[in-house]
Short mmCIF file of C-alpha atoms in Angstrom, two decimals:
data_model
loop_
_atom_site.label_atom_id
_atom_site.label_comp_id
_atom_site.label_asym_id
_atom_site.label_seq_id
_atom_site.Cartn_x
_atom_site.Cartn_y
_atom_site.Cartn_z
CA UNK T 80 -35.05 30.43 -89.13
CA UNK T 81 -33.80 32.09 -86.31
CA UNK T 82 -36.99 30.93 -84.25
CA UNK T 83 -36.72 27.49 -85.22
CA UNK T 84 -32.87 27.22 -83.38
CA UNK T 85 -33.48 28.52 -80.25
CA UNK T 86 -35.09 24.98 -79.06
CA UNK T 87 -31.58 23.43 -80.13
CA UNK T 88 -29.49 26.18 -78.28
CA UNK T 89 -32.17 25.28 -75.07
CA UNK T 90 -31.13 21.94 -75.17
CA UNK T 91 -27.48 22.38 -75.66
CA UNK T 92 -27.30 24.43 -72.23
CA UNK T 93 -29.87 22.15 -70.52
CA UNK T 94 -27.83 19.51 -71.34
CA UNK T 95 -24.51 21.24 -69.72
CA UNK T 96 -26.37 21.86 -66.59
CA UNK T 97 -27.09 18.86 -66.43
CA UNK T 98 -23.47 17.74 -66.25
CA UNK T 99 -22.05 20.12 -63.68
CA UNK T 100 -24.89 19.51 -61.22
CA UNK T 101 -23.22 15.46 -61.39
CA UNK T 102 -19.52 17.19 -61.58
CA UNK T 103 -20.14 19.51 -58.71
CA UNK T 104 -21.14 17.28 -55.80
CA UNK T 105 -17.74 14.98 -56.49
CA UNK T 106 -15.66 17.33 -57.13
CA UNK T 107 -16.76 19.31 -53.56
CA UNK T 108 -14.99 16.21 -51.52
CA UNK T 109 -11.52 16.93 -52.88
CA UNK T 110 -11.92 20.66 -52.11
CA UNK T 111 -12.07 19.67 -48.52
CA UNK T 112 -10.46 16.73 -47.97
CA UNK T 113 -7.29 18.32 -47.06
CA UNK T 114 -9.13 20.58 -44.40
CA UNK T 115 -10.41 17.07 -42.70
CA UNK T 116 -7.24 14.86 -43.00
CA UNK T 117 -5.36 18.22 -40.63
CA UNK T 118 -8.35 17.77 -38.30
CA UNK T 119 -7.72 14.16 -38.20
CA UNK T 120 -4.24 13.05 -38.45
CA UNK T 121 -2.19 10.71 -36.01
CA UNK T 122 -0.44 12.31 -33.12
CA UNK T 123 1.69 11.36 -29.69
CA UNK T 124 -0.10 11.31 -26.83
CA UNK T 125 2.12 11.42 -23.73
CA UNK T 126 1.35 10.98 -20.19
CA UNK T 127 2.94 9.96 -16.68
CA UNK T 128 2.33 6.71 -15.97
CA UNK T 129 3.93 6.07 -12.73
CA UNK T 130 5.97 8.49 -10.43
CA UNK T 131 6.99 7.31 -7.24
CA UNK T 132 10.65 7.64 -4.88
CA UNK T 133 12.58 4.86 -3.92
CA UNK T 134 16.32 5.70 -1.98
CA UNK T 135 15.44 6.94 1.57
CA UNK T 136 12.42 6.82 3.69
CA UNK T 137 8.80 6.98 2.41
CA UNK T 138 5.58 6.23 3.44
CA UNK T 139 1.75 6.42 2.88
CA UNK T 140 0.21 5.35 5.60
CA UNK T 141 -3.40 6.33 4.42
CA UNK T 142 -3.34 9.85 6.30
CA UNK T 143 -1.20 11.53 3.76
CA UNK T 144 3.28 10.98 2.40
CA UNK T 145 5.79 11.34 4.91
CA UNK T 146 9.15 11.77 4.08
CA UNK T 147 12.68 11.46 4.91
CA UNK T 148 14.67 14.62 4.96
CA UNK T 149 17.64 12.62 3.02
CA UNK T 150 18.53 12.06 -0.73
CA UNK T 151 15.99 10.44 -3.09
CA UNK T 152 15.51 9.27 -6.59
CA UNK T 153 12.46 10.28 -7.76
CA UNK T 154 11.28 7.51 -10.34
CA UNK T 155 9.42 8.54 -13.31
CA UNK T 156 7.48 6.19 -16.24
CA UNK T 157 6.26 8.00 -18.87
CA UNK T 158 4.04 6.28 -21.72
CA UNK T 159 2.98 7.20 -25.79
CA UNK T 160 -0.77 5.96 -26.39
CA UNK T 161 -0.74 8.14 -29.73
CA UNK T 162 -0.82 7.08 -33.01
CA UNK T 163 2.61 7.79 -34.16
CA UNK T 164 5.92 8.58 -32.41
CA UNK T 165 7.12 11.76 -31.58
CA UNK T 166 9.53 13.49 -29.02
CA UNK T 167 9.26 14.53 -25.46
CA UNK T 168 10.86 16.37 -22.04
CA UNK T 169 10.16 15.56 -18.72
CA UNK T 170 10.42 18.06 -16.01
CA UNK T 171 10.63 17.35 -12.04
CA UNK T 172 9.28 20.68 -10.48
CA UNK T 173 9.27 21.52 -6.79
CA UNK T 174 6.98 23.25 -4.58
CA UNK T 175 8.20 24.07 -1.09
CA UNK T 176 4.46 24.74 0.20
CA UNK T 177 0.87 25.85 -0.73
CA UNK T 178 2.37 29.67 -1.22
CA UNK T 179 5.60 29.40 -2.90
CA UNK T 180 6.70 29.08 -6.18
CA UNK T 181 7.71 26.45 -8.49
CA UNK T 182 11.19 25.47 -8.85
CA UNK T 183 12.16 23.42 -11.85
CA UNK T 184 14.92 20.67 -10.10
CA UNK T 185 15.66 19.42 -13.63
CA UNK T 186 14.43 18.86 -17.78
CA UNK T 187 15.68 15.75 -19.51
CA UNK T 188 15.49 15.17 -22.64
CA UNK T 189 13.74 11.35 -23.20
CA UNK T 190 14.22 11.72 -27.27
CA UNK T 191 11.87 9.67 -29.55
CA UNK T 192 8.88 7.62 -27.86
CA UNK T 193 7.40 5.41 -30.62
CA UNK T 194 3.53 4.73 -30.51
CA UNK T 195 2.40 2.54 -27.92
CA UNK T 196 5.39 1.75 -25.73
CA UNK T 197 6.21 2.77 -22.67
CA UNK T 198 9.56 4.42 -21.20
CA UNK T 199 12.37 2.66 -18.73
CA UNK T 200 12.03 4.32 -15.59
CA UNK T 201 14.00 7.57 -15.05
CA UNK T 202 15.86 7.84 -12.13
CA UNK T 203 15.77 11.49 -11.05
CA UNK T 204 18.25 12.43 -7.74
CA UNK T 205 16.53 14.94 -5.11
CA UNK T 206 17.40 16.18 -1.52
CA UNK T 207 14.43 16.36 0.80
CA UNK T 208 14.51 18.98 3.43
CA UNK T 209 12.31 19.74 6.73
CA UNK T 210 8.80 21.09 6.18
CA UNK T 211 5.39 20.38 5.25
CA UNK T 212 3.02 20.56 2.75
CA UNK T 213 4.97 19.98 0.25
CA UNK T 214 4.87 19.03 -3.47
CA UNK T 215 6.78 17.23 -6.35
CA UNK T 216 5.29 17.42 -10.18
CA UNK T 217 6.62 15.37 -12.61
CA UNK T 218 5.82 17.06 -16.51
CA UNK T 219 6.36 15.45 -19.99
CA UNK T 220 5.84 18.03 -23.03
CA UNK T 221 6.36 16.96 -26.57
CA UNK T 222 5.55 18.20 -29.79
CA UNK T 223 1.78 17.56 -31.24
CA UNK T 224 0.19 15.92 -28.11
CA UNK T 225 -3.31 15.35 -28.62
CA UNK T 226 -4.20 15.06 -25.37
CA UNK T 227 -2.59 17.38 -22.22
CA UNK T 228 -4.60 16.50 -19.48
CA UNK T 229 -2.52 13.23 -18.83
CA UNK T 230 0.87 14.90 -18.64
CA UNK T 231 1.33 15.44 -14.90
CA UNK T 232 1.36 13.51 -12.18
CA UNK T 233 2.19 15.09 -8.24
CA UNK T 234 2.93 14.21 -4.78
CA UNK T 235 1.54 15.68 -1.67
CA UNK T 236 3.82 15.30 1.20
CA UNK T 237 5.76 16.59 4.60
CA UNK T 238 9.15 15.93 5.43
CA UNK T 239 10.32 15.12 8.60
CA UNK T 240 12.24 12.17 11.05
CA UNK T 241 9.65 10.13 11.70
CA UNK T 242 9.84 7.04 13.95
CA UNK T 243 7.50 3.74 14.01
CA UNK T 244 7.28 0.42 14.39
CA UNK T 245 4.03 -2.05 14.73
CA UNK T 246 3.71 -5.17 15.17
CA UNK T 247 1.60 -7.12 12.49
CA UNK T 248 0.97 -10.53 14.15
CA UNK T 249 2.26 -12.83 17.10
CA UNK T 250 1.52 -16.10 18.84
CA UNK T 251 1.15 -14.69 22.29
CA UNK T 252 -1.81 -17.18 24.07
CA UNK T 253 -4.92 -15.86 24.28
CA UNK T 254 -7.84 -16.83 26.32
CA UNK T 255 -10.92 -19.24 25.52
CA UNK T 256 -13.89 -18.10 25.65
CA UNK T 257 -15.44 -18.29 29.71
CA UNK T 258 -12.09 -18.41 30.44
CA UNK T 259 -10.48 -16.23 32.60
CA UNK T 260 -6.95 -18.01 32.92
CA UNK T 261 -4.78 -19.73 29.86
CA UNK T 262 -3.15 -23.15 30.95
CA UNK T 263 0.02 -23.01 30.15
CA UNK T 264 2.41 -25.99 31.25
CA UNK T 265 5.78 -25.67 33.07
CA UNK T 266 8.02 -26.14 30.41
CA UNK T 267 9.96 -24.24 27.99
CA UNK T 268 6.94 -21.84 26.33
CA UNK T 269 8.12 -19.75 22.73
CA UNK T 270 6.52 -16.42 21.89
CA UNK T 271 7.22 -14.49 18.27
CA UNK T 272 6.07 -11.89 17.09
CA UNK T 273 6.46 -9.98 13.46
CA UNK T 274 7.22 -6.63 13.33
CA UNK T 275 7.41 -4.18 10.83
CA UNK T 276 8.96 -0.35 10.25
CA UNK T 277 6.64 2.04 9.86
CA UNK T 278 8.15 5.44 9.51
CA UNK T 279 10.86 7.17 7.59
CA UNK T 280 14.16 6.15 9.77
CA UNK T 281 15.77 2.76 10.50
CA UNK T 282 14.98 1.45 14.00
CA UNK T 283 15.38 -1.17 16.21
CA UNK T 284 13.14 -3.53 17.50
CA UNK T 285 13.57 -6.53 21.05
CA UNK T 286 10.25 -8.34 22.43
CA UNK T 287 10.28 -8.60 26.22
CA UNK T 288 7.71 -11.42 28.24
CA UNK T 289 7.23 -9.97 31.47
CA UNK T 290 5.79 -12.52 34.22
CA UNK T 291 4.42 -11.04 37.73
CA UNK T 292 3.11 -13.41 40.15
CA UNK T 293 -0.38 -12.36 40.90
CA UNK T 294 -0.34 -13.16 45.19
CA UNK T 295 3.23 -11.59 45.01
CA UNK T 296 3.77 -8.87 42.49
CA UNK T 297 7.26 -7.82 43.50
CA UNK T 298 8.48 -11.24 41.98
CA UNK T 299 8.69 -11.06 38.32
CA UNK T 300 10.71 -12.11 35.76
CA UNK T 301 11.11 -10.41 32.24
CA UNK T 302 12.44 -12.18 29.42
CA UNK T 303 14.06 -10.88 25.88
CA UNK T 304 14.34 -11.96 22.63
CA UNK T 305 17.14 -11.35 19.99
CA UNK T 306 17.20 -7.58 18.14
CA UNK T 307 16.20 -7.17 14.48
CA UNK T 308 17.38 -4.18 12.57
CA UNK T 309 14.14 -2.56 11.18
CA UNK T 310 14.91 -0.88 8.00
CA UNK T 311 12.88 1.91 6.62
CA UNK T 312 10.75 1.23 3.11
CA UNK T 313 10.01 3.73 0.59
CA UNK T 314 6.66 4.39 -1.42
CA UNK T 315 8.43 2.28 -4.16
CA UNK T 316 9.39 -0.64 -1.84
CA UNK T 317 7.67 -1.15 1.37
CA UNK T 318 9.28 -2.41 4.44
CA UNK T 319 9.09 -5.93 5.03
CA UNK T 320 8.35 -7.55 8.43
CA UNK T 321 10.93 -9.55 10.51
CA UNK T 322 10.60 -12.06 13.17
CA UNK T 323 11.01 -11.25 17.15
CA UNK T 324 11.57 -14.87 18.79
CA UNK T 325 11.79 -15.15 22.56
CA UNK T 326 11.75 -18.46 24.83
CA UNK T 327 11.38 -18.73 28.29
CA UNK T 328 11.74 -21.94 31.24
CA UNK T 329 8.46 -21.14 33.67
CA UNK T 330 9.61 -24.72 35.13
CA UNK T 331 10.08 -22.92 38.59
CA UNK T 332 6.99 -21.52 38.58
CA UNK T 333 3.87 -22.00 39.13
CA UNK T 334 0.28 -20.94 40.24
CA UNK T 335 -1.17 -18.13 38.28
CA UNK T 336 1.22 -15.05 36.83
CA UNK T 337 0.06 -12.13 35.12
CA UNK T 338 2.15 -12.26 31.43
CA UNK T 339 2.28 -9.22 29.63
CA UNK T 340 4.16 -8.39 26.16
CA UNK T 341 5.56 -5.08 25.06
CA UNK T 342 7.65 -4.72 21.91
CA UNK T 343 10.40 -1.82 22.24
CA UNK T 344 11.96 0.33 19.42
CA UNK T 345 14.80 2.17 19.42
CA UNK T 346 15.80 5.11 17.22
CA UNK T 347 17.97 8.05 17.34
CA UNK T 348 17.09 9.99 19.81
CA UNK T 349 13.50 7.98 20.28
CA UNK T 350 12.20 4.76 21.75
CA UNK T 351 8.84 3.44 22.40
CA UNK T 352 7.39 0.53 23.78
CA UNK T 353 3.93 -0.57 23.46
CA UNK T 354 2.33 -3.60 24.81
CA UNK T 355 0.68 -5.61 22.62
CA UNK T 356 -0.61 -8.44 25.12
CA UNK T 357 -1.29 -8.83 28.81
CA UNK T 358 -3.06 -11.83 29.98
CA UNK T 359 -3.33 -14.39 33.28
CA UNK T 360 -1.99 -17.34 32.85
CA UNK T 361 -2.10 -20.48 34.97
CA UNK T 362 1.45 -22.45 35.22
CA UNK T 363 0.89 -26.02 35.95
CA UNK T 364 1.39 -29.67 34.04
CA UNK T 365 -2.14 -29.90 34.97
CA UNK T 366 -3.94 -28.42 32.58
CA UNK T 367 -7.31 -28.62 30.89
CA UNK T 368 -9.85 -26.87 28.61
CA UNK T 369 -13.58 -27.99 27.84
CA UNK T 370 -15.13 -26.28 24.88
CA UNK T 371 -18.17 -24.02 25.35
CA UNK T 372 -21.51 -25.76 24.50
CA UNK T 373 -23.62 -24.30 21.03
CA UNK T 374 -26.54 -23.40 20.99
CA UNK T 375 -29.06 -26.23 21.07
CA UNK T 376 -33.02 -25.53 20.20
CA UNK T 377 -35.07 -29.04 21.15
CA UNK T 378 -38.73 -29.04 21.31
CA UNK T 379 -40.78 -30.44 24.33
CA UNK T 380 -40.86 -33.79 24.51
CA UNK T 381 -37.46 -34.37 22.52
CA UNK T 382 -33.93 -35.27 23.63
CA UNK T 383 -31.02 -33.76 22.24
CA UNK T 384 -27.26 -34.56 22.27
CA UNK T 385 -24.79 -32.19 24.08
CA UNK T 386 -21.23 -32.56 22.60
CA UNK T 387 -18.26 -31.03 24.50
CA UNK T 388 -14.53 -31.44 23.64
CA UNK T 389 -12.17 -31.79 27.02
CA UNK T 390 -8.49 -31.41 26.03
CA UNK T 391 -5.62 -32.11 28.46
CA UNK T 392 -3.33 -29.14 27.73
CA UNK T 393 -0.96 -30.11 30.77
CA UNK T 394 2.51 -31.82 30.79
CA UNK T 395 1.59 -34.87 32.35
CA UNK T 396 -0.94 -37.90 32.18
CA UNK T 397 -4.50 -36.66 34.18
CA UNK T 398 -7.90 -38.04 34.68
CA UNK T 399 -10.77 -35.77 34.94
CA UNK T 400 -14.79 -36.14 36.52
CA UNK T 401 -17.19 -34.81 34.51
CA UNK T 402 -20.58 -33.42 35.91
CA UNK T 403 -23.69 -31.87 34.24
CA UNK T 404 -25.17 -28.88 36.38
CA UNK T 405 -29.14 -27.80 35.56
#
């Protein structure tokens, strides 16, 4: 008898094996599910988005930041591309050169930052002084970022007065091409030019047309124009151009006069005074100018049509005689 049950007892634990080995395999998920939902949960991610200083003179002028030696506010955006909310500090940390230490100018507190937004700007106040190679950091920490690497941002820069101007366009007359004079007529002639700060400290700026007669060089005449006040820009807002107008009367003149154009600036304790133009010009109400012939290719044996533009660029009424040379 006892023979004949050991086939049912078989079954009985075949048939439990059976079982677990379907149990086992779903009931393994659960065990580590919670392992995979720590790896994977939401977090903040905070980074500087924008840090830049607006208050005093700055500029980037391609070769590196030069800076006033004045009071700035040092603005900061910082940004939450995380999942969820969370809370952060930003730090503004100075570095006087490439050896010393960093000081910490300040920690604020910016609270909550929900997911996905982006901060006012903070408005941080710092005093500049003399010397180079320096640098500003701007730091957000927070609790649970997921990603560090975006939580600085830093400027590279030397402080000092610097003085500039340039001039970024004018309507001084230039000459045609095969010309060697400009026409210009004996009236009242206008000249402006735009000019534009280009340092750290305010400056001034007057445009002065110089005219030297070219058989007489000890008579000239120089002409100015009014005085714009040239205001310094920052790295957060530029400086602007302004407009240098001058007009002169050439009405007693005439002949051909060498006219040359210098812009000067004026700063504490500085001045410069660069010429932007010098050119010959020809005073007379007589005055002409015949565009320059294109190219032409004609085969032998055609005929071809030479177009030329004459323009009476004088005061007055004239007649001209044109003549082809071969």
């Amino acid at each position: 008898m006892e023979h004949l049950r050991n086939p049912q007892r078989t079954s009985t634990k075949l048939a439990i094996a059976l079982i677990l080995l379907f149990l086992i395999p779903t009931a393994t998920p659960l065990i580590g599910s919670t392992g995979a939902d720590t790896s994977g949960r939401a977090a903040p991610d905070f980074g500087v988005s924008l840090m830049t200083m607006s208050g005093a003179g700055s500029i980037d002028r391609g070769d590196g930041i030069t800076v006033e030696p004045a009071a700035h506010d040092i603005r900061v955006v910082v940004k939450n591309t995380g999942d969820i909310g969370g809370s952060a500090s930003l730090q503004l940390v100075h570095k006087g050169s490439p050896t010393a230490g960093e000081y910490i100018v300040t920690t604020i507190s910016l609270g909550t930052i929900p997911a996905l937004t982006t901060s006012n700007p903070i408005i941080i106040p710092w005093t500049a002084t003399t010397g180079d190679d320096q640098t500003l950091f701007a730091r957000v920490t927070g609790n649970g970022d997921s990603n560090p690497a975006n939580n600085e941002q830093r400027k590279d820069f030397d402080v000092k007065n610097n003085h500039s101007g340039i001039s970024v366009s004018d309507t001084v007359p230039t000459l045609a091409p095969g010309e060697t004079s400009v026409g210009l007529t004996r009236t009242v002639q206008t000249i402006n030019a735009s000019v534009r700060n280009n340092g750290v400290k305010n400056i001034s700026a007057v445009l002065e047309v110089t005219l030297t007669e070219q058989s007489n060089p000890s008579n000239s005449f120089a002409y100015y124009s009014n005085t714009q006040t040239l205001q310094s820009g920052s790295l957060y807002a530029p400086s602007s151009p302004k407009d240098l107008t001058l007009a002169y009367d050439p009405s007693a003149l005439s002949g051909l006069w060498t006219l040359d154009v210098k812009i000067f600036y004026n700063g504490t304790l500085w001045n410069d005074a660069p010429s932007i133009a010098s050119v010959t010009v020809r005073l007379s109400n007589y005055t002409a100018s015949l565009s320059s012939l294109g190219d032409r290719s004609i085969e032998p044996g055609q005929t071809g049509t030479l177009t030329f533009l004459l323009k009476n660029t004088g005061g007055l009424q004239d007649s001209f005689q044109i003549s082809s040379i071969t």
